[in-house]
Amino acid sequence: MKIGVAPKDLASLLAALDPAADLAHRHLWLINLLDWVRGKRDSVPASLERVQLFLDTVAARPDTQQRLQAWWSTLVDQVDITTLLADFGFAPRTALVSEVAERLRTKLLPGSPETIDASELFMLALPSAFDAQWLAALDETQLTRLVGLLAPADAEGTAGGATLWHRALLDAITYCAGQILSTGFAPELRLRMTESAREGQPFHALIRDVESLRVEVLHALRTPDRLNECAQRLRERLEACRAAAATVYAHFEENGISVGLVFRLRQLRERILRVRELLDCLLSPKPAVTAARLMAHLVMVGQERRSLRALFAANSSLLAAKVAERSAETGEHYITRTGAEYRSMLRKAAGGGALMAFTTLAKFGLYALALSAFWGGFMAGINYAVSFVLIQLLHFTVATKQPAMTAPAMAAKLKELGTGDAIESFVDEITHLVRSQVAAVLGNVLVVFPAVLALATAIALATGAPAISEKQAEHVFESLHLLGPSLFFAAFTGVLLFASSIIAGWTENWFVLHRLDSAMHYNPRITRLLGAERATRWARFLRENLSGFAANISLGFMLGLVPVFAAFFGLGLDVRHVTLSTGQVAAASATLGLQVLHMPAFWWAVASLPFLGALNVSVSFYLAFRLALRAQNVSGVDRSRIYAAIRARLRTAPLSFFKPERSTPTVAA
């Protein structure tokens, strides 16, 4: 067979079969044969007909059958199928980072048929999901004939002995068991198991049970009863190992989640399932059929093996749940349900708006320093971060930070849906949330505008010059024009608001996972440095406020630096935060005086402010809500009933979305 030329018909394929060819060309012949079998990958019956044609043609040609058997014998001698059965689909070092690197290598770099690694050859020979379909559709007669043509000795077996297939299965089971044992004994998992799981010592006797099974399979005088007894004991041992490993998830519920540990647990579970599959193949009275089903399953494993998305989706779902749960705890504080809470939200938002007035003018002050792009963005980030943290410490609020926190709290309520009353209760929560957001936005905007106006006027009277130049004022109106890109930038700012909530939830989860509050509380060096009482106060303070610090600081630096980095890459992205934008309009108005009322640009900028606030809030809420839905596993909820109930509430009581009821409603559970 010429290099690079693939035979297109069966006659050419069989003529090219050369058991004495080098390693690469023997494997290329297999790849070409399977490519001929799958055809256009659009018809399983057509592929089965080609398999039947192959079997009939080889059976009718004794010389071809001899060459095929010699080729197969060389293949199984040089390529160890144990690596395919035991390792295919698993990370080599049970670490998420190394698995990401391996999948990237698989996706980006081509494979070579010049290999003795059965896993690499398998991915080259059976690369598509269609292969799983036609493999699973092969009937017992075809499979038995195929085994007879390839290896007659294995098809017949030996009296009381084991075939090469059985030995390969035993080796794969032994290797998988060793991996399960090493993972189960890893201190990161063992110390997080429950005490009863550790005392049960399920992993200790795993290898002994595997060796007992090996003896029964390979022993010439084995009896079915003893073999079945050993297999059942191994199954029970595997189930005990799985149950012990599952107790680690209970530890995660209380002490935070690590993606790396979740990855190792999932690898452990998949190894246990693989041993069960191999055991079923080993004991099956129809080994050819179960082998074909196993190969079909491994094809699908190979498809997932190439997917980075599947890897992150499988191993980040628990972390997403914990991040959403942390945010939900914080988000409950931002939902007002009574008139008193509504008025309290207005006061907190007014305080936040007053502080944001100083932030706005400080931003203009930074322009006067004429810093380079990066340092200008960095200093702007510090300005924002300090302001947001100060607002947090003074127990004020910034409206746009709330949605990403309140969305998980709302999604948590969806788990309680099931009756009409539950839906009505959820719609009540929607109305509480919407009017809370309205109150917070109004409190920010209605205070920041007059506050900036007053401060800018005071600066002008004190210095004899306006707080910002006329050119800067005109640029403010131009940049906030309703028909410009401001609305897109406001939506992009909503994405940054959502990202800050993810950082906040991840940081708190990391803090809890590593028990840093306990370390600060009891660590001898820390208690000697701070004193026991002060260490206790600091530990409690960080536990309660770390999430807010992470959200505020990350948001501040993203608002300052993301536009700088976007400009560096020529993306032209900017941010539009409704409170800051309102303050900028006020500063520009102070510079231009009453004549601003006659400028169309001023009114276009003012008209954009409600849309900026709506996009800031809605985009961040939508993204957080979607994440929380996935984390809470409630995507199958009948949402049409919820939407119908919301529309009904809008028709019957539209004002309930904007102001609290006079009577104090019952606080939702």
XYZ file of C-alpha atoms in Angstrom:
669
model
C 0.000 0.000 0.000
C 1.396 3.352 -1.012
C 1.917 5.924 1.670
C -0.969 8.382 1.858
C -3.226 6.341 -0.480
C -6.287 4.794 1.208
C -8.038 1.917 -0.662
C -11.644 2.818 -1.460
C -13.124 -0.671 -2.025
C -13.010 -4.004 -0.249
C -10.998 -5.759 -2.921
C -8.232 -3.153 -2.698
C -8.333 -3.289 1.098
C -7.922 -7.054 1.236
C -5.174 -6.925 -1.391
C -3.305 -4.364 0.740
C -3.450 -6.555 3.869
C 0.168 -7.357 4.771
C 0.861 -8.891 8.194
C 4.599 -8.334 7.634
C 4.205 -4.591 7.096
C 5.660 -2.136 9.580
C 3.704 -0.972 12.633
C 2.293 2.205 11.084
C 1.034 0.509 7.912
C -0.585 -2.370 9.795
C -2.516 0.182 11.825
C -3.302 2.279 8.759
C -4.895 -0.804 7.194
C -7.223 -1.099 10.229
C -8.086 2.604 10.046
C -8.855 2.322 6.319
C -10.976 -0.808 6.845
C -13.123 0.858 9.506
C -13.420 3.987 7.364
C -14.778 1.780 4.558
C -17.224 0.136 6.992
C -18.696 3.425 8.222
C -19.004 4.820 4.688
C -20.750 8.190 4.636
C -21.736 7.833 8.309
C -25.415 8.187 7.493
C -26.769 4.616 7.567
C -26.213 1.945 10.212
C -27.817 -0.827 8.080
C -25.442 0.049 5.240
C -22.467 -0.303 7.586
C -23.758 -3.657 8.825
C -24.094 -4.824 5.216
C -20.457 -3.896 4.590
C -19.412 -5.848 7.699
C -21.348 -8.853 6.391
C -19.687 -8.473 2.987
C -16.278 -8.390 4.673
C -17.046 -11.573 6.642
C -18.350 -13.447 3.606
C -15.447 -12.389 1.397
C -12.750 -13.322 3.918
C -14.434 -16.652 4.716
C -14.461 -17.514 0.991
C -10.705 -16.849 0.627
C -8.537 -19.120 2.809
C -5.341 -17.261 1.901
C -6.872 -13.912 2.902
C -8.130 -15.490 6.124
C -4.615 -16.694 6.960
C -3.152 -13.245 6.315
C -5.899 -11.672 8.452
C -5.193 -14.043 11.340
C -1.453 -13.374 11.108
C -2.152 -9.628 11.058
C -4.426 -9.918 14.103
C -1.905 -12.037 16.007
C 0.795 -9.439 15.422
C -1.590 -6.657 16.471
C -2.564 -8.203 19.810
C 1.080 -9.094 20.526
C 2.370 -5.559 20.008
C -0.598 -3.448 21.187
C -1.683 -3.975 24.780
C -5.457 -3.711 24.908
C -5.324 -3.487 28.695
C -4.452 0.203 28.470
C -7.613 0.767 26.430
C -9.864 -1.178 28.760
C -8.468 0.292 31.982
C -7.287 3.802 31.116
C -9.279 5.112 28.176
C -11.278 8.168 29.194
C -9.406 8.812 32.442
C -6.900 11.519 33.316
C -3.350 10.163 33.689
C -2.663 12.025 36.952
C -6.141 12.529 38.472
C -5.746 16.305 38.321
C -8.037 18.739 36.541
C -5.239 20.958 35.194
C -3.340 18.050 33.657
C -6.576 16.753 32.131
C -7.288 20.143 30.540
C -3.789 20.137 29.052
C -4.253 16.584 27.773
C -7.563 17.402 26.108
C -6.086 20.480 24.488
C -3.232 18.350 23.164
C -5.705 15.799 21.804
C -7.798 18.478 20.100
C -4.931 20.492 18.627
C -2.247 17.926 17.750
C -2.761 15.133 15.198
C -2.358 11.525 16.278
C -0.012 9.015 14.690
C -0.870 5.383 13.848
C 2.736 4.498 14.643
C 1.932 3.667 18.261
C 1.626 0.700 20.602
C -0.829 2.619 22.798
C -4.214 0.983 22.227
C -6.026 4.141 23.375
C -4.355 6.294 20.718
C -5.040 3.712 18.024
C -8.660 3.390 19.175
C -9.280 7.144 18.819
C -7.783 7.114 15.306
C -9.688 4.033 14.189
C -13.095 4.894 15.715
C -13.225 8.691 15.831
C -16.961 9.428 15.433
C -20.154 8.870 17.417
C -21.511 6.963 14.398
C -19.048 4.184 15.192
C -20.853 3.560 18.476
C -24.115 3.112 16.580
C -22.978 0.459 14.125
C -20.891 -1.371 16.721
C -23.881 -1.627 19.046
C -26.046 -2.849 16.154
C -23.842 -5.861 15.301
C -25.707 -9.088 16.003
C -24.365 -12.147 17.780
C -23.916 -14.169 14.589
C -21.758 -11.533 12.942
C -19.667 -11.053 16.068
C -19.110 -14.779 16.525
C -18.043 -15.141 12.888
C -15.681 -12.163 13.250
C -14.009 -13.672 16.312
C -13.707 -17.011 14.508
C -12.017 -15.376 11.528
C -9.589 -13.320 13.628
C -8.642 -15.778 16.374
C -10.114 -19.297 16.129
C -8.308 -20.418 19.292
C -9.933 -17.655 21.356
C -13.318 -18.394 19.825
C -13.151 -22.010 20.887
C -11.448 -21.401 24.231
C -9.671 -24.070 26.228
C -11.155 -26.546 28.618
C -11.327 -24.908 32.004
C -8.933 -22.186 30.876
C -9.144 -18.506 30.019
C -8.840 -16.806 26.657
C -6.601 -13.862 25.844
C -9.710 -11.657 26.152
C -10.334 -12.911 29.690
C -6.729 -12.261 30.674
C -6.888 -8.739 29.254
C -10.073 -8.081 31.216
C -8.485 -9.362 34.426
C -5.431 -7.172 33.930
C -7.646 -4.146 33.292
C -9.716 -4.851 36.421
C -6.534 -5.161 38.478
C -5.152 -1.889 37.148
C -8.423 -0.022 37.734
C -8.616 -1.415 41.248
C -5.127 -0.099 41.952
C -6.154 3.373 40.790
C -9.300 3.232 42.936
C -7.219 2.191 45.916
C -4.671 4.995 45.534
C -7.414 7.610 45.175
C -9.366 6.242 48.135
C -6.244 6.387 50.308
C -5.382 9.970 49.256
C -5.499 12.164 52.381
C -7.440 14.908 50.555
C -10.380 12.512 50.253
C -9.850 10.143 53.176
C -9.866 12.938 55.772
C -13.094 14.332 54.318
C -14.978 11.027 54.535
C -17.297 10.451 57.454
C -15.906 8.657 60.484
C -18.069 5.589 59.849
C -16.823 5.384 56.247
C -13.186 5.471 57.393
C -13.795 2.863 60.082
C -15.440 0.551 57.553
C -12.144 0.436 55.583
C -13.841 -0.433 52.272
C -10.704 0.162 50.185
C -8.393 -2.053 52.232
C -9.589 -5.422 50.906
C -10.240 -4.347 47.312
C -7.064 -5.804 45.823
C -7.569 -9.049 47.768
C -11.034 -9.457 46.259
C -9.658 -8.779 42.768
C -6.932 -11.387 43.234
C -9.493 -13.923 44.460
C -11.455 -13.349 41.257
C -8.285 -13.769 39.185
C -7.547 -17.118 40.791
C -11.062 -18.388 40.126
C -11.002 -17.282 36.470
C -7.551 -18.684 35.696
C -7.860 -21.875 37.759
C -8.392 -24.904 35.523
C -10.818 -26.572 38.002
C -12.924 -23.494 38.825
C -16.625 -23.971 39.553
C -19.384 -21.506 38.598
C -20.516 -21.163 42.213
C -17.120 -20.106 43.515
C -16.588 -17.757 40.564
C -19.978 -16.098 41.060
C -19.320 -15.796 44.789
C -16.024 -13.979 44.154
C -17.641 -11.699 41.576
C -20.474 -10.819 43.949
C -18.003 -10.074 46.742
C -16.087 -7.748 44.421
C -19.299 -5.962 43.410
C -20.197 -5.411 47.055
C -16.691 -4.128 47.742
C -16.943 -1.661 44.859
C -20.307 -0.423 46.122
C -18.835 0.081 49.593
C -15.969 2.102 48.079
C -18.414 4.215 46.094
C -20.581 4.865 49.164
C -17.538 5.836 51.252
C -16.325 8.274 48.600
C -19.833 9.778 48.320
C -19.681 10.859 51.979
C -17.124 13.490 50.929
C -19.967 15.433 49.285
C -21.569 15.916 52.719
C -18.296 17.522 53.837
C -18.505 19.867 50.850
C -21.943 21.033 51.947
C -20.541 22.408 55.176
C -16.936 23.226 54.355
C -16.752 24.447 50.758
C -15.941 22.798 47.448
C -12.745 22.309 45.480
C -13.034 21.637 41.740
C -9.899 19.508 41.967
C -11.428 17.288 44.656
C -14.695 17.012 42.743
C -12.687 15.930 39.702
C -10.924 13.208 41.681
C -14.225 11.968 43.097
C -15.764 11.781 39.635
C -12.721 9.927 38.328
C -13.037 7.484 41.226
C -16.717 6.903 40.516
C -16.056 6.370 36.798
C -13.278 3.883 37.613
C -15.696 1.902 39.775
C -18.260 1.886 36.966
C -15.565 0.749 34.514
C -14.651 -2.200 36.758
C -18.326 -3.195 36.855
C -18.478 -3.110 33.047
C -15.302 -5.155 32.747
C -16.622 -7.649 35.281
C -19.851 -8.065 33.296
C -17.789 -8.752 30.171
C -15.625 -11.240 32.042
C -18.602 -13.277 33.276
C -20.789 -12.939 30.193
C -21.795 -16.183 28.425
C -21.641 -14.191 25.169
C -18.223 -12.496 25.322
C -18.295 -11.270 21.721
C -21.579 -9.411 22.217
C -20.538 -7.774 25.490
C -17.160 -6.868 23.978
C -18.883 -5.058 21.094
C -21.141 -3.186 23.526
C -18.113 -2.202 25.584
C -16.305 -0.923 22.484
C -19.393 1.108 21.530
C -19.433 2.634 25.005
C -15.730 3.459 24.762
C -16.367 5.256 21.471
C -18.755 7.598 23.311
C -16.208 7.969 26.092
C -13.728 9.037 23.420
C -16.159 11.677 22.155
C -16.442 13.126 25.647
C -12.690 12.762 26.113
C -12.151 15.395 23.428
C -14.579 17.911 24.936
C -13.320 20.657 27.226
C -16.867 21.877 27.687
C -18.000 18.487 28.994
C -15.052 18.402 31.382
C -15.804 21.797 32.909
C -19.559 21.189 32.937
C -19.176 17.900 34.783
C -16.696 19.134 37.352
C -17.885 22.688 37.967
C -21.569 22.002 38.625
C -21.040 21.485 42.365
C -18.853 24.565 42.587
C -21.533 26.527 40.740
C -24.073 25.254 43.240
C -21.945 26.327 46.187
C -21.157 29.737 44.661
C -24.857 30.255 43.987
C -25.674 29.156 47.523
C -23.181 31.633 49.004
C -24.623 34.392 46.834
C -28.156 33.377 47.783
C -27.354 33.854 51.462
C -26.115 37.374 50.694
C -28.908 38.110 48.231
C -31.646 37.564 50.813
C -30.528 40.801 52.498
C -31.270 42.769 49.316
C -34.926 41.692 48.973
C -37.425 43.949 50.758
C -40.825 42.535 51.672
C -42.336 45.145 53.981
C -42.840 48.872 53.902
C -40.219 49.354 56.614
C -37.673 47.316 54.672
C -38.516 49.291 51.517
C -37.867 52.595 53.274
C -34.664 51.191 54.748
C -33.511 50.222 51.256
C -34.197 53.783 50.054
C -32.071 55.194 52.893
C -29.208 52.790 52.220
C -29.318 53.530 48.499
C -29.370 57.275 49.223
C -26.236 56.867 51.340
C -24.595 54.925 48.542
C -25.545 57.624 46.050
C -24.027 60.329 48.269
C -20.713 58.495 48.470
C -20.742 57.808 44.731
C -20.849 61.591 44.195
C -17.315 61.822 45.602
C -16.302 58.809 43.486
C -17.531 60.536 40.334
C -15.590 63.741 40.963
C -12.502 61.772 41.996
C -12.639 60.030 38.619
C -12.559 63.395 36.838
C -9.717 64.447 39.141
C -7.660 61.485 37.949
C -7.910 62.782 34.373
C -5.948 65.867 35.453
C -2.974 63.658 36.397
C -2.545 62.677 32.715
C -1.519 59.126 33.617
C -0.760 56.483 31.017
C -3.665 54.271 29.952
C -2.852 51.389 32.289
C -2.079 53.456 35.359
C -5.080 55.662 34.694
C -7.295 52.568 34.632
C -5.542 51.139 37.678
C -6.079 54.310 39.705
C -9.701 54.442 38.543
C -10.087 50.860 39.763
C -8.702 51.817 43.162
C -11.107 54.752 43.264
C -14.094 52.517 42.544
C -12.952 49.702 44.833
C -12.348 52.012 47.810
C -15.754 53.612 47.293
C -17.582 50.294 47.042
C -15.833 48.899 50.129
C -16.604 52.072 52.089
C -20.260 51.786 51.051
C -20.234 48.173 52.275
C -18.673 49.052 55.641
C -21.168 51.872 56.174
C -24.013 49.453 55.357
C -25.129 51.485 52.348
C -25.857 49.934 48.962
C -25.199 50.341 45.249
C -28.225 49.233 43.249
C -26.487 47.503 40.375
C -24.542 45.145 42.646
C -27.713 43.539 43.963
C -29.163 41.543 41.035
C -26.312 39.040 40.760
C -26.741 38.325 44.466
C -30.551 38.213 44.540
C -30.906 35.918 41.507
C -29.572 32.807 43.318
C -31.882 33.566 46.234
C -34.799 33.623 43.801
C -33.693 30.415 42.076
C -33.560 28.669 45.454
C -37.303 29.325 45.761
C -37.951 27.384 42.556
C -37.167 24.125 44.349
C -40.354 24.642 46.354
C -42.634 24.890 43.300
C -45.283 22.241 42.825
C -48.627 23.786 43.654
C -50.520 26.887 42.613
C -49.881 28.462 46.018
C -46.145 27.915 45.604
C -46.226 29.695 42.241
C -48.131 32.615 43.714
C -45.592 32.772 46.508
C -42.789 32.842 43.946
C -44.503 35.667 42.038
C -44.736 37.529 45.350
C -40.964 37.159 45.623
C -40.595 38.535 42.087
C -42.583 41.635 43.023
C -40.511 42.077 46.204
C -37.333 41.817 44.154
C -38.406 44.232 41.411
C -39.500 46.949 43.783
C -36.329 46.452 45.837
C -34.314 47.124 42.694
C -36.471 50.131 41.824
C -35.985 51.539 45.323
C -32.222 51.015 45.190
C -31.810 52.564 41.740
C -33.985 55.560 42.646
C -32.128 56.045 45.919
C -28.772 56.060 44.116
C -29.739 58.204 41.157
C -31.917 60.781 42.918
C -29.171 61.501 45.443
C -26.036 61.272 43.324
C -27.272 63.890 40.832
C -27.907 66.750 43.316
C -24.896 65.702 45.413
C -22.499 65.948 42.443
C -24.169 69.154 41.328
C -23.662 70.695 44.762
C -20.069 69.498 45.089
C -19.131 70.716 41.596
C -20.708 74.096 42.302
C -18.819 74.353 45.613
C -15.546 73.527 43.855
C -16.224 76.173 41.200
C -16.973 78.819 43.857
C -13.911 77.877 45.905
C -11.390 77.682 43.048
C -12.889 80.043 40.507
C -12.817 77.297 37.856
C -15.366 74.591 37.032
C -14.809 71.069 38.362
C -14.474 69.779 34.799
C -13.802 71.650 31.569
C -16.439 72.448 28.968
C -14.752 70.024 26.599
C -15.052 67.230 29.173
C -18.694 68.179 29.786
C -19.541 67.958 26.106
C -17.721 64.615 25.882
C -19.859 63.287 28.754
C -23.077 64.082 26.885
C -21.693 62.657 23.672
C -20.580 59.391 25.309
C -23.977 58.919 27.008
C -26.112 59.644 23.948
C -29.089 57.308 23.826
C -28.504 56.472 20.165
C -24.816 55.745 20.680
C -23.128 52.565 21.976
C -24.016 53.337 25.608
C -26.756 50.713 25.810
C -24.387 47.994 24.619
C -21.782 49.150 27.121
C -24.425 49.068 29.879
C -25.220 45.448 29.025
C -21.493 44.661 29.071
C -21.281 46.301 32.512
C -24.012 43.894 33.608
C -21.703 41.043 32.622
C -18.959 42.534 34.822
C -21.438 42.852 37.696
C -22.270 39.170 37.308
C -18.567 38.282 37.154
C -17.951 40.114 40.433
C -20.638 38.005 42.126
C -18.957 34.820 40.851
C -15.626 36.013 42.218
C -17.322 36.785 45.525
C -18.899 33.331 45.798
C -15.689 31.575 44.754
C -13.606 33.574 47.252
C -15.930 32.778 50.126
C -15.994 29.106 49.135
C -12.168 29.100 49.046
C -12.038 30.792 52.454
C -14.382 28.204 53.976
C -12.731 25.248 52.185
C -9.337 26.069 53.665
C -10.871 26.872 57.077
C -9.114 30.202 57.272
C -11.595 31.596 59.793
C -10.774 28.712 62.140
C -7.050 29.206 61.490
C -7.298 32.899 62.347
C -9.331 32.070 65.428
C -7.039 29.390 66.884
C -3.628 29.543 65.174
C -1.032 30.150 67.945
C 1.052 32.641 65.939
C -2.005 34.707 65.027
C -3.454 34.673 68.537
C -0.062 35.713 69.954
C 0.114 38.575 67.466
C -3.473 39.828 67.753
C -4.583 38.460 71.083
C -7.303 35.839 71.465
C -10.275 38.245 71.567
C -9.090 40.350 68.631
C -8.315 37.216 66.581
C -11.856 35.991 67.250
C -13.332 39.321 66.138
C -11.208 39.415 62.979
C -12.121 35.822 62.105
C -15.824 36.586 62.499
C -15.497 39.869 60.598
C -13.757 38.243 57.603
C -16.199 35.332 57.555
C -19.116 37.784 57.367
C -17.602 40.365 55.001
C -15.093 38.573 52.770
C -17.662 37.912 50.047
C -18.570 41.602 49.925
C -14.917 42.658 49.857
C -14.205 40.279 46.972
C -17.234 41.499 44.997
C -16.522 45.193 45.569
C -12.787 45.104 44.939
C -13.070 42.894 41.855
C -15.881 45.027 40.435
C -13.932 48.227 41.052
C -10.853 46.999 39.230
C -12.891 45.513 36.383
C -14.670 48.840 35.846
C -11.302 50.591 35.803
C -9.104 48.159 33.891
C -11.346 46.245 31.478
C -11.811 49.282 29.167
C -8.024 49.771 29.163
C -7.301 46.176 28.161
C -10.136 46.253 25.620
C -8.615 49.360 24.045
C -5.204 47.657 23.910
C -6.715 44.842 21.840
C -8.761 47.260 19.749
C -12.130 45.997 21.009
C -13.536 49.437 21.795
C -15.394 48.272 24.919
C -16.324 50.645 27.717
C -18.441 50.536 30.861
C -21.657 52.395 31.684
C -22.672 52.221 35.337
C -25.984 54.018 35.888
C -24.994 55.686 39.187
C -21.625 56.864 37.907
C -23.151 57.969 34.612
C -25.787 60.016 36.456
C -23.036 61.669 38.472
C -21.134 62.478 35.288
C -24.226 64.136 33.779
C -24.553 66.212 36.946
C -20.892 67.307 36.813
C -21.227 68.295 33.155
C -24.420 70.212 33.923
C -22.669 72.149 36.684
C -19.968 73.222 34.242
C -22.332 74.346 31.479
C -24.891 76.001 33.774
C -28.581 76.585 32.994
C -27.920 76.703 29.263
C -27.606 72.919 29.437
C -31.412 72.743 29.552
C -31.492 74.031 25.985
C -28.994 71.445 24.706
C -30.472 68.366 22.945
C -27.353 66.380 23.908
C -28.239 66.848 27.600
C -31.724 65.421 27.169
C -30.442 62.528 25.045
C -28.022 61.691 27.865
C -30.741 61.988 30.517
C -33.040 59.775 28.426
C -30.367 57.056 28.328
C -30.057 56.809 32.137
C -33.190 54.660 32.764
C -32.073 52.273 30.035
C -28.569 52.064 31.491
C -30.007 51.136 34.872
C -32.383 48.584 33.358
C -29.602 46.895 31.368
C -27.153 46.900 34.295
C -29.756 45.203 36.461
C -31.404 42.854 33.968
C -28.249 41.441 32.351
C -26.508 40.686 35.644
C -29.716 39.206 37.082
C -30.337 37.055 34.004
C -26.828 35.570 34.008
C -26.896 34.888 37.735
C -30.388 33.411 37.533
C -29.356 31.032 34.740
C -26.363 29.896 36.758
C -28.523 29.372 39.823
C -31.108 27.392 37.836
C -28.398 25.047 36.670
C -26.879 24.798 40.127
C -30.255 24.026 41.725
C -31.152 21.455 39.023
C -34.552 23.048 38.435
C -34.315 23.567 34.673
C -37.274 21.245 34.144
C -39.718 23.430 36.030
C -42.804 24.367 34.065
C -41.833 27.991 33.528
C -44.897 28.784 31.447
C -47.025 28.667 34.611
C -44.685 31.127 36.286
C -44.752 33.512 33.322
C -48.547 33.305 33.181
C -48.765 34.109 36.900
C -46.421 37.104 36.485
C -48.486 38.442 33.582
C -51.645 38.038 35.653
C -50.071 39.975 38.513
C -49.036 42.759 36.119
C -52.626 43.062 34.924
C -54.279 42.957 38.334
C -51.745 44.756 40.546
C -49.108 46.564 38.467
C -48.176 48.978 41.265
C -47.090 46.074 43.492
C -43.912 45.911 41.380
C -42.993 49.474 42.302
C -44.200 50.225 45.814
C -44.876 48.117 48.918
C -48.360 47.304 50.102
C -49.779 49.261 52.987
C -50.313 46.178 55.103
C -47.250 44.231 56.098
C -47.170 40.951 54.171
C -46.019 37.720 55.689
C -42.321 37.145 55.168
C -41.788 34.341 52.718
C -40.287 31.230 54.141
